[in-house]
Tab-separated table of C-alpha atoms and ligand atoms in Angstrom:
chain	number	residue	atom	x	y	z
A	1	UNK	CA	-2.800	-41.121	6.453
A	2	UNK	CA	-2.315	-38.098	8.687
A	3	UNK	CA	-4.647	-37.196	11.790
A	4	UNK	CA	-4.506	-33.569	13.079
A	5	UNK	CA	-4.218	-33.844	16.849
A	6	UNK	CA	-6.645	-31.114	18.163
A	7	UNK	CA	-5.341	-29.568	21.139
A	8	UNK	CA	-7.825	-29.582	24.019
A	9	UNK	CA	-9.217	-26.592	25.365
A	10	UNK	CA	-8.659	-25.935	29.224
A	11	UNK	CA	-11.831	-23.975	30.890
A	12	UNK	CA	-10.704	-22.745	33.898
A	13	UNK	CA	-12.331	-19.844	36.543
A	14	UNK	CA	-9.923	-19.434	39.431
A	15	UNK	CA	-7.171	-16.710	39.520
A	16	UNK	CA	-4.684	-19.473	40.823
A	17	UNK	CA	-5.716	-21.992	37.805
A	18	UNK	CA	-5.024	-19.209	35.515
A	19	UNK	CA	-1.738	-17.620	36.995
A	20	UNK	CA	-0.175	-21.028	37.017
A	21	UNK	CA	-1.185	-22.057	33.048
A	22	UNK	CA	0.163	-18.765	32.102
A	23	UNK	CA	3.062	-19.307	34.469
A	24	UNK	CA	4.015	-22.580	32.014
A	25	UNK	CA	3.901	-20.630	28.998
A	26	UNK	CA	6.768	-18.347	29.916
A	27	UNK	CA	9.097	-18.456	27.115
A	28	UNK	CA	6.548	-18.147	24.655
A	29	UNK	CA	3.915	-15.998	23.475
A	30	UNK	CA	0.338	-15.423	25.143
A	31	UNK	CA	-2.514	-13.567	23.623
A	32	UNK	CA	-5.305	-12.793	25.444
A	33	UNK	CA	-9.041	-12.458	23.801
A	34	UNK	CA	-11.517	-10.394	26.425
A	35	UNK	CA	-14.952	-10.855	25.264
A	36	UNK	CA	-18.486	-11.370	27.207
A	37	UNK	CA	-19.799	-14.117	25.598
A	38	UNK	CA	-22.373	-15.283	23.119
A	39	UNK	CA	-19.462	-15.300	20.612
A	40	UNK	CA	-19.828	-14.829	17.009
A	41	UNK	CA	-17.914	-14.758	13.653
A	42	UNK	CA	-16.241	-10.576	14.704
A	43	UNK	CA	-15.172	-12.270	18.388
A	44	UNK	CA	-13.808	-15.409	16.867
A	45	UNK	CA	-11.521	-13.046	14.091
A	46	UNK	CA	-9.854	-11.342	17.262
A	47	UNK	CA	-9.105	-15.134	18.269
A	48	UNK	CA	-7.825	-16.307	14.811
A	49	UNK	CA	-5.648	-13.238	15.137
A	50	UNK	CA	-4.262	-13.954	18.297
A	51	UNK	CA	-4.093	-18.297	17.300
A	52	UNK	CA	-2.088	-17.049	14.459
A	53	UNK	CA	0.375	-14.346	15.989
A	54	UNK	CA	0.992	-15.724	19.234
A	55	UNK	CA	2.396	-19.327	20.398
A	56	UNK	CA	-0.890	-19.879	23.035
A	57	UNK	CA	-4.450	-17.708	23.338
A	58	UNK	CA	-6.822	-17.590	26.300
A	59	UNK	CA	-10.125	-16.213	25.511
A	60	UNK	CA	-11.863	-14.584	28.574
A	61	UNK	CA	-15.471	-15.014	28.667
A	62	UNK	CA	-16.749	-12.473	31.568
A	63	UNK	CA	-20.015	-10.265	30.858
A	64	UNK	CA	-18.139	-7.714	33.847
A	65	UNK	CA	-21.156	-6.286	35.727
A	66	UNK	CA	-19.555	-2.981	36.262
A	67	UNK	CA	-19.415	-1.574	33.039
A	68	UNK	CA	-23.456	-1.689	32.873
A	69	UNK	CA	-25.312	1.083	34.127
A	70	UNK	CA	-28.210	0.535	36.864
A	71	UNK	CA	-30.600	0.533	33.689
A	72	UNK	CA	-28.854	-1.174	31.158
A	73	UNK	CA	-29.308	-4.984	29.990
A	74	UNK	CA	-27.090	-6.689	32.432
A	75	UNK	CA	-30.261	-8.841	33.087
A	76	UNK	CA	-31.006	-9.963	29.799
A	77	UNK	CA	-27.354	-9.904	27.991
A	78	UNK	CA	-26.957	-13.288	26.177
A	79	UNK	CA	-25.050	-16.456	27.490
A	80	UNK	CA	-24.128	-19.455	25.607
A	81	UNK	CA	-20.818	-21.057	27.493
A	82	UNK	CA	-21.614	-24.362	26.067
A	83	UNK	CA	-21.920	-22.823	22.365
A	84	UNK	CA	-19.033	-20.749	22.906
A	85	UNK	CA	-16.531	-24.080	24.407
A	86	UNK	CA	-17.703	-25.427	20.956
A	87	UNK	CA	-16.431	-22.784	18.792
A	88	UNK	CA	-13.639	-22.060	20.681
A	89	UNK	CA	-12.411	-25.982	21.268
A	90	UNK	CA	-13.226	-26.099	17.244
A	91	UNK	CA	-10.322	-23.593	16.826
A	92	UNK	CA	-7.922	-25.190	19.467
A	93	UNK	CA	-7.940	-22.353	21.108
A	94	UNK	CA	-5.979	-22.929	24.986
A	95	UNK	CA	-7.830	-22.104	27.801
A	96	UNK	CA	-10.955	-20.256	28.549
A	97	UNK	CA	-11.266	-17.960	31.473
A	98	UNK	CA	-14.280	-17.865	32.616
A	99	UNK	CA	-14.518	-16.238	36.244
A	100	UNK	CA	-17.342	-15.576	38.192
A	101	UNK	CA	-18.587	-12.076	39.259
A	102	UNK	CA	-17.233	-12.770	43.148
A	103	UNK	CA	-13.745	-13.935	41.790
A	104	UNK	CA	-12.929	-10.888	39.912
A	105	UNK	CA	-14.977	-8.647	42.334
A	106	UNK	CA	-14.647	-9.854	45.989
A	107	UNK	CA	-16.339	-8.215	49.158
A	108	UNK	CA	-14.196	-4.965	49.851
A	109	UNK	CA	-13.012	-4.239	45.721
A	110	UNK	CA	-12.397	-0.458	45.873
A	111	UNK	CA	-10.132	0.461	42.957
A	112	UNK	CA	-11.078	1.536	39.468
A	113	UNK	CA	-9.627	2.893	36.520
A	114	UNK	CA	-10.316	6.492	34.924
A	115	UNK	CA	-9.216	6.976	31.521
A	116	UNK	CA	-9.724	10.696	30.736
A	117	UNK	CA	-10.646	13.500	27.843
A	118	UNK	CA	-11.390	10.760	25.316
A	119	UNK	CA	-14.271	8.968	27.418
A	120	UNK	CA	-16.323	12.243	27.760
A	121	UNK	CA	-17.661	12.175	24.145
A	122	UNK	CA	-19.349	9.613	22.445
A	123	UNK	CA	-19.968	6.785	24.389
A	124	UNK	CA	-18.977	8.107	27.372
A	125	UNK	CA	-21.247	10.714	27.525
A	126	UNK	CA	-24.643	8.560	27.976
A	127	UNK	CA	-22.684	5.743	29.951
A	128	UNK	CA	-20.851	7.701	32.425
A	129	UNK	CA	-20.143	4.320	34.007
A	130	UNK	CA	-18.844	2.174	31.009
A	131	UNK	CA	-15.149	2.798	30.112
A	132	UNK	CA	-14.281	2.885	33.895
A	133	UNK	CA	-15.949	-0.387	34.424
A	134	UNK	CA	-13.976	-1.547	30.910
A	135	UNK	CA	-10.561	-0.445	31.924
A	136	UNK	CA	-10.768	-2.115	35.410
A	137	UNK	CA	-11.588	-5.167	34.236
A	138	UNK	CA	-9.332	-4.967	31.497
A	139	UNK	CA	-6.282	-4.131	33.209
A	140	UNK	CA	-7.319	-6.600	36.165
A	141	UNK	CA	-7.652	-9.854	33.251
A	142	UNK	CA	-3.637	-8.481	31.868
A	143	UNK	CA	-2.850	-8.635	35.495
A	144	UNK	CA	-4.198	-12.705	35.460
A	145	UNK	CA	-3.669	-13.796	32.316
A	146	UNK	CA	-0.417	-11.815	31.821
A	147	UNK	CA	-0.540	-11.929	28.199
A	148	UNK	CA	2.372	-9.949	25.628
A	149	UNK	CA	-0.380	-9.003	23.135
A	150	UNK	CA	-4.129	-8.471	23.403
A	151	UNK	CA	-7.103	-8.164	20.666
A	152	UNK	CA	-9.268	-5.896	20.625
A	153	UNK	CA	-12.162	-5.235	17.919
A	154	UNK	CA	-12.832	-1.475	16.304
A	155	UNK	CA	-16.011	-2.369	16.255
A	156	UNK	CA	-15.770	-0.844	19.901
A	157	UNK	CA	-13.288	1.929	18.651
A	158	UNK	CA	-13.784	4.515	21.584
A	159	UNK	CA	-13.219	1.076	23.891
A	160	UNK	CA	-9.757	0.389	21.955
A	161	UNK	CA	-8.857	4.418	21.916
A	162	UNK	CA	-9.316	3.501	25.703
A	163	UNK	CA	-7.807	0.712	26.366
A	164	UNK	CA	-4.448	2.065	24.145
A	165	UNK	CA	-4.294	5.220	25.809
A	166	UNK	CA	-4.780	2.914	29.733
A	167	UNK	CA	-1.724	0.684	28.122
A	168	UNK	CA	0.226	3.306	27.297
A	169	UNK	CA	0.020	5.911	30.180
A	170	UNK	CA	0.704	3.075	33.232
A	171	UNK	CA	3.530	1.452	31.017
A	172	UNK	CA	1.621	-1.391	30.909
A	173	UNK	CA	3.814	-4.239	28.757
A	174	UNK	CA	1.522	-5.814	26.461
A	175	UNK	CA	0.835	-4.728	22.931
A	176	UNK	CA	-2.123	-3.785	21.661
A	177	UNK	CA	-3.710	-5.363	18.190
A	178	UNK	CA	-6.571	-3.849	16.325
A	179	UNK	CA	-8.779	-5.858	14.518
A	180	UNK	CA	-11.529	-5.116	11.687
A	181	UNK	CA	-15.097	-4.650	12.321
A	182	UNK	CA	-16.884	-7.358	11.243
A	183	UNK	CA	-20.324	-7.543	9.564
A	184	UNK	CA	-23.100	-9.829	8.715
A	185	UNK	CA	-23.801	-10.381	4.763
A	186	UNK	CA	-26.723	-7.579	4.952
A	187	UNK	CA	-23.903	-4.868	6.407
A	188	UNK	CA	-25.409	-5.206	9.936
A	189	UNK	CA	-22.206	-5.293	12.794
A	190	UNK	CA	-21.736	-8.290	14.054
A	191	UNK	CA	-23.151	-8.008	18.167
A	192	UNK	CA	-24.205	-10.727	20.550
A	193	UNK	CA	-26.821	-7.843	21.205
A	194	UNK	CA	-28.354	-8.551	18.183
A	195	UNK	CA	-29.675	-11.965	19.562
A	196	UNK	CA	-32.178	-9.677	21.527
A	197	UNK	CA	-33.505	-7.642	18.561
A	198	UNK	CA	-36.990	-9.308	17.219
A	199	UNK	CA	-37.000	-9.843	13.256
A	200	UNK	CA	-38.607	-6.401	12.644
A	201	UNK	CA	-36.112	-4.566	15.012
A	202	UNK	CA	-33.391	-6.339	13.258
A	203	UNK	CA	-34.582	-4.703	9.922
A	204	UNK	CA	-34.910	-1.609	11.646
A	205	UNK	CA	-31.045	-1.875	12.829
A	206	UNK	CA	-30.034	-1.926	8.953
A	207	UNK	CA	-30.408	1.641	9.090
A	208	UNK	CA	-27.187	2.290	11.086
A	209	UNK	CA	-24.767	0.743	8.336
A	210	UNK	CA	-27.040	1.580	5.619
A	211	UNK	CA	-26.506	5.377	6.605
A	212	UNK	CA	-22.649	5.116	7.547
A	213	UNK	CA	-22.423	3.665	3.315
A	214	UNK	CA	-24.826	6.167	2.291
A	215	UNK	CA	-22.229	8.918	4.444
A	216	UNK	CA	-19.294	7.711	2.320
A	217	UNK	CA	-20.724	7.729	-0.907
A	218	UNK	CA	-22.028	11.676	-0.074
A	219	UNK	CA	-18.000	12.268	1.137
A	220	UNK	CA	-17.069	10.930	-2.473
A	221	UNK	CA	-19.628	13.254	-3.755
A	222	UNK	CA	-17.987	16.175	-2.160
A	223	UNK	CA	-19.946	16.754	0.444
A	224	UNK	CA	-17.758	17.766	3.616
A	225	UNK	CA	-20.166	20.065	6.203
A	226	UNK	CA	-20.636	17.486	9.365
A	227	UNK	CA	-23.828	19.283	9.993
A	228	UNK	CA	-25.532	17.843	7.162
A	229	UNK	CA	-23.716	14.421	7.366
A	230	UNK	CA	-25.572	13.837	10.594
A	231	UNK	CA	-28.452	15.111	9.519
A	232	UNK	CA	-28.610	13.124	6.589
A	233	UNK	CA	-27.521	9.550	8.639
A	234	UNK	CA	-30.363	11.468	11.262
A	235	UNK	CA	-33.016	11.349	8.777
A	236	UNK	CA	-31.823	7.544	7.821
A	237	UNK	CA	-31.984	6.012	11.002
A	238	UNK	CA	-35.317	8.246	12.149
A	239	UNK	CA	-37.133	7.092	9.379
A	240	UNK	CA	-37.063	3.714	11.131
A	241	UNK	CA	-39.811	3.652	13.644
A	242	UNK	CA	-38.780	2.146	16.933
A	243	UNK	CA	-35.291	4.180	16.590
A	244	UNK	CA	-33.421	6.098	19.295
A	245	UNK	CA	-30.659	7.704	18.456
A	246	UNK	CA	-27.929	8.100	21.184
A	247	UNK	CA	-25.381	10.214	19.312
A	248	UNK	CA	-23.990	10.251	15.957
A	249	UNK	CA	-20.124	11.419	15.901
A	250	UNK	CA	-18.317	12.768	13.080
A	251	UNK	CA	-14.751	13.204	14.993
A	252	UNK	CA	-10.804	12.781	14.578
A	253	UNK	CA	-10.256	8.907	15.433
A	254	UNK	CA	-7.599	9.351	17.782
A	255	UNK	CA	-8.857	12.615	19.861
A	256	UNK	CA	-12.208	11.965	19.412
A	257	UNK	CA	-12.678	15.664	19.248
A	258	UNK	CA	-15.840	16.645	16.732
A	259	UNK	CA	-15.124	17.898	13.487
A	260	UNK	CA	-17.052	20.870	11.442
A	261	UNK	CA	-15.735	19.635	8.406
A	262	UNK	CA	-14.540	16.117	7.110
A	263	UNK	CA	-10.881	16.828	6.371
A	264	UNK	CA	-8.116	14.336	7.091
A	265	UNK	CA	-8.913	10.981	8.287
A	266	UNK	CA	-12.660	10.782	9.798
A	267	UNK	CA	-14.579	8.423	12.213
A	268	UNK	CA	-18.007	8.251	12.333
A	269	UNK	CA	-19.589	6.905	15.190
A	270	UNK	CA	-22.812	6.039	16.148
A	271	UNK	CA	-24.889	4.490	18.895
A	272	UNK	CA	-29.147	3.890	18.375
A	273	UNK	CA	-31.466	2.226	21.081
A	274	UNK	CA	-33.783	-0.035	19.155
A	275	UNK	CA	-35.963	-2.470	21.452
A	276	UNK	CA	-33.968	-3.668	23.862
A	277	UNK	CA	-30.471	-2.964	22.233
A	278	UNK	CA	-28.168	-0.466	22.080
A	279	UNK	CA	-26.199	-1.216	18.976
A	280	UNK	CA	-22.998	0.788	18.268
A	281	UNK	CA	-21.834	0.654	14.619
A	282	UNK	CA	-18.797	2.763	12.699
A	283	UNK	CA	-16.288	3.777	9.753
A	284	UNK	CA	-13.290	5.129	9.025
A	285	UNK	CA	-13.358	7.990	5.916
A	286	UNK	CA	-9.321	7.849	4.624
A	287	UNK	CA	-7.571	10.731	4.191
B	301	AMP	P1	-17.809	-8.083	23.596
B	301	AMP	O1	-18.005	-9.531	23.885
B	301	AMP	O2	-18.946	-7.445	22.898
B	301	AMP	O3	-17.333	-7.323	24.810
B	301	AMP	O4	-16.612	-8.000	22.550
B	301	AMP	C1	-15.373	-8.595	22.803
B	301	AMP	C2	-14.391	-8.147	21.761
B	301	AMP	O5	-14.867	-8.515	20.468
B	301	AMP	C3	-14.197	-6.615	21.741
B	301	AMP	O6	-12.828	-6.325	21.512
B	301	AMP	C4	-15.047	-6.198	20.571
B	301	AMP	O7	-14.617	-5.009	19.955
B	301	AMP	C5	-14.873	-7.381	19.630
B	301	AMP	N1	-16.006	-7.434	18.698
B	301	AMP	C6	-17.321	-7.509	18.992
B	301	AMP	N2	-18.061	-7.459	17.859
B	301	AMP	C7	-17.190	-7.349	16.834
B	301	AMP	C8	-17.331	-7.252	15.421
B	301	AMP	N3	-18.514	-7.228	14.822
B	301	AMP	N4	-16.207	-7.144	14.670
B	301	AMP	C9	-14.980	-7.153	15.251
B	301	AMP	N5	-14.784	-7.238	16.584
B	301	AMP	C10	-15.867	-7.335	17.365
């Protein structure tokens, strides 16, 4: 009879802790996971990505106070470490980094990062603070953790049009892996936001994939004017009462740039308050 030797999972929350396990991997290959917490089945593909590709995986849990605005839901956004050691010692997963707010932002921190042209739209447009707050923090953890290859979900796909463009314009040397967005059985994207939503508001939230599958099937039947995509995935997610929408985006997934008409490959984007969420949710229309 065999036994399968789980590898223990190292939590650690010190720069120096982390510098020096990464220092004993050299010679092998690190993947790093960024994620805040609460994780769920779409964080934990990102880590089975990285457990497969790369020889060790750290998975930094870090809900990074600067990419919140002043009246966002830094307050209430969920924690679960103990949950999360559990799912992430379950998959043998090799350390956790798990800073505090002081360690990665000491008395005196004065340097950010400003990623350009492709945070204006979208996202960037009603969080003017957000992708500056992201790419700090994200280029500070490669700086720690000093991993070859990092995972990032498309459920955020303005974040990973980001973070590519940061990697690639500083010459940064770690490579950057896209993974699916990943949903619940009822089509709703997987978010530790949706912890917050009550049972009604969670029905409510249906609306956003239920639109972006009612947009393809109105692409297939040869409908291509933007203007009345949104208005249709508009009159979807309004018939929901308790719905705000942010923005819907029908734009090149690269530039980020609108588009009049769907032609060539297509994101749609969108971001809707409900309650005390703001749930982001999006799909890719081929070519
Ligand atoms: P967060 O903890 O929300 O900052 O997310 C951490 C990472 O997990 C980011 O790269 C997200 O894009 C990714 N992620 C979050 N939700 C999903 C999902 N439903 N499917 C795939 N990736 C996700």
């Amino acid at each position: 009879m065999t036994t399968e030797l789980k590898q223990q999972t190292v939590v650690v929350s010190t720069i120096d802790e982390m510098r020096k396990i990464s220092e004993s991997f050299r010679g092998q290959t690190l993947g790093l996971v960024p994620t805040m917490g609460y994780l769920h089945e779409g964080h934990l593909s990102l880590v089975k990505q990285s457990l497969e590709k790369c020889d060790h995986t750290v998975v930094s849990i870090f809900v990074n106070p600067r990419q919140f605005g002043p009246k966002e839901d830094l307050d209430i956004y969920p924690q679960d470490l103990s949950g999360d050691l559990e799912k992430l010692e379950s998959l043998s997963v090799d350390v956790v980094f798990n800073p505090d707010r002081q360690t990665i932002y000491p008395e005196g921190f004065k340097t950010h990062v400003q990623v350009d042209e492709i945070t204006r739209n979208l996202c960037g447009k009603s969080r003017p603070q957000f992708f500056k707050g992201v790419a700090t923090v994200v280029l500070k953890l490669f700086n720690i953790v000093r991993p070859q290859y990092a995972f990032f979900g498309e459920k955020d796909w303005q974040q990973l049009a980001v973070i590519e463009t940061m990697t690639r314009d500083l010459n940064m040397d770690v490579e950057i892996h896209r993974v699916p967005l990943m949903r619940e059985p009822d089509g709703l994207a997987m978010s530790s936001r949706n912890s917050n939503l009550s049972p009604e508001e969670r029905k409510q939230a249906l609306s956003l994939s239920r639109s972006l599958k009612d947009s393809k099937e109105k692409i297939q039947q040869g409908i291509i004017s933007s203007k009345e995509l949104r208005q249709n995935i508009r009159n979807i997610i309004s018939a929901e009462p308790g719905t705000q929408i942010d923005y819907i985006s029908i734009c090149d997934p690269v530039s980020l740039e609108e588009k009049e008409i769907i032609k060539g490959r297509t994101l749609i984007a969108l971001a809707v308050k409900i309650g005390p969420a703001r749930l982001i949710d999006n799909c890719i229309i081929e070519d």
